[in-house]
C-alpha cells in the first residue's frame, strides 16, 4: 500500500509540473501572438482541406485569438490535463496524441476551407472524455469517483459539441471528445486474466492383482475356464 501511494504521489507531481509547463508554453506563445497582432494564429492555425496545412494539427492547440479565448481554455485544460496525467505520463502522452489527431482531422475534413481554427478547447473535451470513460473501463474506484465529479462539474461544456454557437469550432470539440473516448478504450488497463481451466487428473489405472494375493487362485481358475 505504501509503495502504491508513493508511486501515485510521484506520478501526481510529474502531472502537476507537466501541466504547469504546458500552461507556460501556451501563455508565452499568446504573448508573442498578441504582440504580433495574432499573425501566428492566422499562419499556424488549421485550414480545412489543405494538404500543406496538415502539420498545423499539432500547432493549433497552442494558439488562441484573444485573451478571453485563452483564459476560457486554460483552467479546464489544466484541471482535466492533470486528471488525465496523474496515473502515468506514458498513457497521458499517447492519449494527448490521439486527441490532437482526432480533433484536428475532423476540423480538417469538415470545416469550411476559409476558416482558420485554433485553440486548446479540443484538448479540453478530449481530456474530459478520457478521464470519465477511463474510470469506468478500468473499474478504478478513485478514477470512477474523479470521473463522475468531472462529469458533474463540466457537463455544461458538452453543449460545445453541438453546432449552435457562432464562431466556436464545434467540430474541434467533437473530434477531441471522440479522441478522448477512443484513447480511454485503447489505453485501458488489461482485464484480469481469466483463471486457467481446472485440469482434471487422469483416472488412476486399475490395480494389477498382486501374484500370490488372496484373489490370485480365483482369477487363475476363471482364466483356465476361459472366463
CSV table of C-alpha atoms in Angstrom, one decimal:
chain,number,residue,atom,x,y,z
A,1,UNK,CA,0.0,0.0,0.0
A,2,UNK,CA,2.8,2.4,0.9
A,3,UNK,CA,4.6,1.8,-2.4
A,4,UNK,CA,1.4,2.4,-4.4
A,5,UNK,CA,0.8,5.6,-2.6
A,6,UNK,CA,4.4,6.7,-3.2
A,7,UNK,CA,4.1,5.9,-6.9
A,8,UNK,CA,0.7,7.8,-7.1
A,9,UNK,CA,2.3,10.8,-5.3
A,10,UNK,CA,5.3,10.7,-7.7
A,11,UNK,CA,3.0,10.5,-10.8
A,12,UNK,CA,0.9,13.3,-9.5
A,13,UNK,CA,3.9,15.5,-9.0
A,14,UNK,CA,5.0,14.8,-12.6
A,15,UNK,CA,1.5,15.5,-13.9
A,16,UNK,CA,1.4,18.8,-12.0
A,17,UNK,CA,4.7,20.0,-13.4
A,18,UNK,CA,3.8,18.8,-16.9
A,19,UNK,CA,0.6,20.8,-16.9
A,20,UNK,CA,2.3,23.9,-15.5
A,21,UNK,CA,4.9,23.6,-18.3
A,22,UNK,CA,2.2,23.3,-20.9
A,23,UNK,CA,0.4,26.3,-19.5
A,24,UNK,CA,3.7,28.3,-19.5
A,25,UNK,CA,4.2,27.4,-23.2
A,26,UNK,CA,0.7,28.3,-24.2
A,27,UNK,CA,0.8,31.7,-22.4
A,28,UNK,CA,4.2,32.5,-23.7
A,29,UNK,CA,3.0,31.9,-27.2
A,30,UNK,CA,0.0,34.0,-26.5
A,31,UNK,CA,2.1,37.0,-25.5
A,32,UNK,CA,4.2,36.7,-28.7
A,33,UNK,CA,1.0,36.2,-30.7
A,34,UNK,CA,-0.7,39.3,-29.2
A,35,UNK,CA,2.3,41.4,-29.9
A,36,UNK,CA,2.2,40.2,-33.5
A,37,UNK,CA,-1.5,41.0,-33.8
A,38,UNK,CA,-2.3,37.3,-33.8
A,39,UNK,CA,-0.5,36.6,-37.0
A,40,UNK,CA,0.8,33.3,-35.5
A,41,UNK,CA,-2.8,32.1,-35.2
A,42,UNK,CA,-3.6,33.1,-38.7
A,43,UNK,CA,-0.4,31.5,-40.1
A,44,UNK,CA,-0.2,28.3,-38.0
A,45,UNK,CA,-3.9,27.8,-37.3
A,46,UNK,CA,-5.6,25.0,-39.2
A,47,UNK,CA,-7.4,25.4,-42.5
A,48,UNK,CA,-9.5,22.6,-43.8
A,49,UNK,CA,-8.9,20.5,-46.9
A,50,UNK,CA,-5.3,21.9,-47.5
A,51,UNK,CA,-2.7,19.1,-47.5
A,52,UNK,CA,0.0,21.6,-46.7
A,53,UNK,CA,-1.9,22.6,-43.6
A,54,UNK,CA,-2.0,19.1,-42.0
A,55,UNK,CA,1.1,19.8,-39.8
A,56,UNK,CA,-0.9,22.7,-38.2
A,57,UNK,CA,-3.0,19.9,-36.5
A,58,UNK,CA,-0.1,19.9,-33.9
A,59,UNK,CA,0.3,23.7,-33.6
A,60,UNK,CA,-3.4,24.6,-33.5
A,61,UNK,CA,-3.8,23.7,-29.8
A,62,UNK,CA,-1.1,26.2,-28.7
A,63,UNK,CA,-2.7,29.2,-30.4
A,64,UNK,CA,-5.6,31.5,-29.5
A,65,UNK,CA,-7.3,34.5,-30.9
A,66,UNK,CA,-7.8,36.7,-27.8
A,67,UNK,CA,-7.1,36.9,-24.1
A,68,UNK,CA,-10.7,35.8,-23.4
A,69,UNK,CA,-10.1,32.8,-25.6
A,70,UNK,CA,-7.0,31.6,-23.7
A,71,UNK,CA,-8.4,32.3,-20.3
A,72,UNK,CA,-11.6,30.3,-21.1
A,73,UNK,CA,-9.4,27.3,-22.2
A,74,UNK,CA,-6.6,27.5,-19.6
A,75,UNK,CA,-8.3,26.5,-16.4
A,76,UNK,CA,-10.3,23.4,-17.6
A,77,UNK,CA,-7.2,22.4,-19.6
A,78,UNK,CA,-5.1,22.5,-16.5
A,79,UNK,CA,-7.5,20.6,-14.3
A,80,UNK,CA,-8.5,17.9,-16.8
A,81,UNK,CA,-5.0,17.5,-18.1
A,82,UNK,CA,-3.8,16.9,-14.6
A,83,UNK,CA,-6.5,14.3,-14.0
A,84,UNK,CA,-5.6,12.6,-17.3
A,85,UNK,CA,-1.9,12.5,-16.4
A,86,UNK,CA,-1.7,11.7,-12.7
A,87,UNK,CA,-1.8,7.9,-13.3
A,88,UNK,CA,1.1,7.8,-15.7
A,89,UNK,CA,2.8,10.1,-18.2
A,90,UNK,CA,3.2,7.4,-21.0
A,91,UNK,CA,-0.6,6.9,-21.3
A,92,UNK,CA,-1.1,10.7,-21.0
A,93,UNK,CA,1.2,11.4,-23.9
A,94,UNK,CA,-0.4,8.7,-26.0
A,95,UNK,CA,-3.9,10.0,-25.1
A,96,UNK,CA,-2.8,13.5,-26.0
A,97,UNK,CA,-1.6,12.4,-29.4
A,98,UNK,CA,-4.9,10.5,-30.1
A,99,UNK,CA,-6.9,13.6,-29.0
A,100,UNK,CA,-4.9,16.0,-31.1
A,101,UNK,CA,-5.0,14.0,-34.2
A,102,UNK,CA,-8.7,13.2,-33.9
A,103,UNK,CA,-9.8,16.7,-33.2
A,104,UNK,CA,-7.5,18.1,-35.9
A,105,UNK,CA,-8.6,15.7,-38.6
A,106,UNK,CA,-12.3,16.3,-38.0
A,107,UNK,CA,-11.7,20.0,-38.5
A,108,UNK,CA,-9.5,19.5,-41.5
A,109,UNK,CA,-12.0,17.2,-43.2
A,110,UNK,CA,-15.3,19.0,-42.4
A,111,UNK,CA,-14.7,22.6,-41.5
A,112,UNK,CA,-15.1,25.4,-44.1
A,113,UNK,CA,-11.9,25.9,-46.1
A,114,UNK,CA,-12.0,29.7,-45.5
A,115,UNK,CA,-12.0,29.2,-41.7
A,116,UNK,CA,-8.9,29.3,-39.5
A,117,UNK,CA,-9.2,27.1,-36.4
A,118,UNK,CA,-7.0,27.4,-33.3
A,119,UNK,CA,-7.3,26.9,-29.6
A,120,UNK,CA,-6.9,24.2,-26.9
A,121,UNK,CA,-10.6,23.6,-26.4
A,122,UNK,CA,-10.4,20.4,-28.4
A,123,UNK,CA,-7.9,19.1,-25.9
A,124,UNK,CA,-10.2,20.1,-23.1
A,125,UNK,CA,-13.0,18.0,-24.5
A,126,UNK,CA,-10.7,15.1,-25.2
A,127,UNK,CA,-9.3,15.0,-21.7
A,128,UNK,CA,-12.9,15.2,-20.3
A,129,UNK,CA,-13.9,12.1,-22.3
A,130,UNK,CA,-10.7,10.3,-21.5
A,131,UNK,CA,-10.9,10.8,-17.7
A,132,UNK,CA,-14.6,9.9,-17.4
A,133,UNK,CA,-14.5,6.8,-19.6
A,134,UNK,CA,-11.2,5.6,-18.2
A,135,UNK,CA,-12.6,5.5,-14.7
A,136,UNK,CA,-15.5,3.3,-15.9
A,137,UNK,CA,-13.5,1.0,-18.0
A,138,UNK,CA,-10.6,0.4,-15.6
A,139,UNK,CA,-13.0,-0.2,-12.7
A,140,UNK,CA,-10.8,2.0,-10.6
A,141,UNK,CA,-12.7,3.4,-7.6
A,142,UNK,CA,-10.6,6.6,-7.4
A,143,UNK,CA,-10.9,7.2,-11.2
A,144,UNK,CA,-14.6,6.4,-11.2
A,145,UNK,CA,-15.2,9.0,-8.4
A,146,UNK,CA,-13.0,11.6,-10.1
A,147,UNK,CA,-14.6,10.9,-13.5
A,148,UNK,CA,-18.1,11.3,-12.1
A,149,UNK,CA,-17.0,14.5,-10.3
A,150,UNK,CA,-15.6,15.9,-13.5
A,151,UNK,CA,-18.7,15.0,-15.5
A,152,UNK,CA,-20.8,16.7,-12.8
A,153,UNK,CA,-18.7,19.9,-12.8
A,154,UNK,CA,-18.1,20.2,-16.5
A,155,UNK,CA,-21.2,18.7,-18.0
A,156,UNK,CA,-22.3,22.2,-19.3
A,157,UNK,CA,-19.3,22.4,-21.7
A,158,UNK,CA,-20.7,19.4,-23.6
A,159,UNK,CA,-23.1,21.7,-25.4
A,160,UNK,CA,-19.9,22.9,-27.2
A,161,UNK,CA,-20.0,19.7,-29.4
A,162,UNK,CA,-23.3,21.0,-30.9
A,163,UNK,CA,-23.3,23.4,-33.9
A,164,UNK,CA,-25.3,26.1,-32.0
A,165,UNK,CA,-22.6,28.7,-31.1
A,166,UNK,CA,-21.4,31.2,-33.7
A,167,UNK,CA,-17.6,31.4,-34.0
A,168,UNK,CA,-17.0,28.3,-32.0
A,169,UNK,CA,-15.3,25.2,-33.6
A,170,UNK,CA,-17.8,22.6,-32.5
A,171,UNK,CA,-16.1,20.2,-34.9
A,172,UNK,CA,-12.8,20.5,-33.0
A,173,UNK,CA,-14.7,20.0,-29.7
A,174,UNK,CA,-16.5,16.9,-31.1
A,175,UNK,CA,-13.3,15.5,-32.6
A,176,UNK,CA,-11.4,16.0,-29.4
A,177,UNK,CA,-14.2,14.3,-27.4
A,178,UNK,CA,-14.2,11.3,-29.8
A,179,UNK,CA,-10.4,11.1,-29.5
A,180,UNK,CA,-10.6,11.1,-25.7
A,181,UNK,CA,-13.1,8.3,-25.6
A,182,UNK,CA,-11.1,6.3,-28.1
A,183,UNK,CA,-7.9,6.8,-26.1
A,184,UNK,CA,-9.7,5.6,-22.9
A,185,UNK,CA,-10.6,2.4,-24.8
A,186,UNK,CA,-7.2,1.8,-26.4
A,187,UNK,CA,-5.2,2.6,-23.2
A,188,UNK,CA,-7.4,0.8,-20.7
A,189,UNK,CA,-5.8,-1.4,-18.1
A,190,UNK,CA,-5.6,-5.1,-19.1
A,191,UNK,CA,-8.5,-7.1,-17.8
A,192,UNK,CA,-7.8,-9.5,-15.0
A,193,UNK,CA,-6.7,-12.7,-16.6
A,194,UNK,CA,-9.3,-15.5,-16.5
A,195,UNK,CA,-8.5,-18.3,-14.2
A,196,UNK,CA,-7.0,-21.3,-16.0
A,197,UNK,CA,-9.3,-24.2,-16.7
A,198,UNK,CA,-9.1,-26.8,-14.0
A,199,UNK,CA,-7.2,-29.8,-15.2
A,200,UNK,CA,-8.9,-32.9,-14.2
A,201,UNK,CA,-6.5,-35.6,-13.1
A,202,UNK,CA,-6.3,-38.7,-15.3
A,203,UNK,CA,-8.2,-41.6,-13.9
A,204,UNK,CA,-6.0,-44.0,-11.9
A,205,UNK,CA,-5.2,-47.2,-13.7
A,206,UNK,CA,-7.0,-50.3,-12.4
A,207,UNK,CA,-4.9,-52.0,-9.8
A,208,UNK,CA,-2.9,-55.0,-11.1
A,209,UNK,CA,-3.5,-58.1,-9.0
A,210,UNK,CA,-0.5,-59.0,-7.0
A,211,UNK,CA,0.8,-62.5,-7.5
A,212,UNK,CA,0.0,-64.6,-4.5
A,213,UNK,CA,-2.7,-62.3,-3.4
A,214,UNK,CA,-6.0,-63.5,-1.9
A,215,UNK,CA,-7.8,-63.5,-5.3
A,216,UNK,CA,-5.0,-64.9,-7.3
A,217,UNK,CA,-6.3,-68.5,-7.2
A,218,UNK,CA,-9.8,-67.5,-8.1
A,219,UNK,CA,-8.6,-65.4,-11.1
A,220,UNK,CA,-6.4,-68.3,-12.3
A,221,UNK,CA,-9.4,-70.7,-12.3
A,222,UNK,CA,-11.5,-68.2,-14.2
A,223,UNK,CA,-8.8,-67.8,-16.7
A,224,UNK,CA,-8.4,-71.5,-17.1
A,225,UNK,CA,-12.2,-71.8,-17.8
A,226,UNK,CA,-11.9,-69.0,-20.4
A,227,UNK,CA,-14.0,-66.6,-18.4
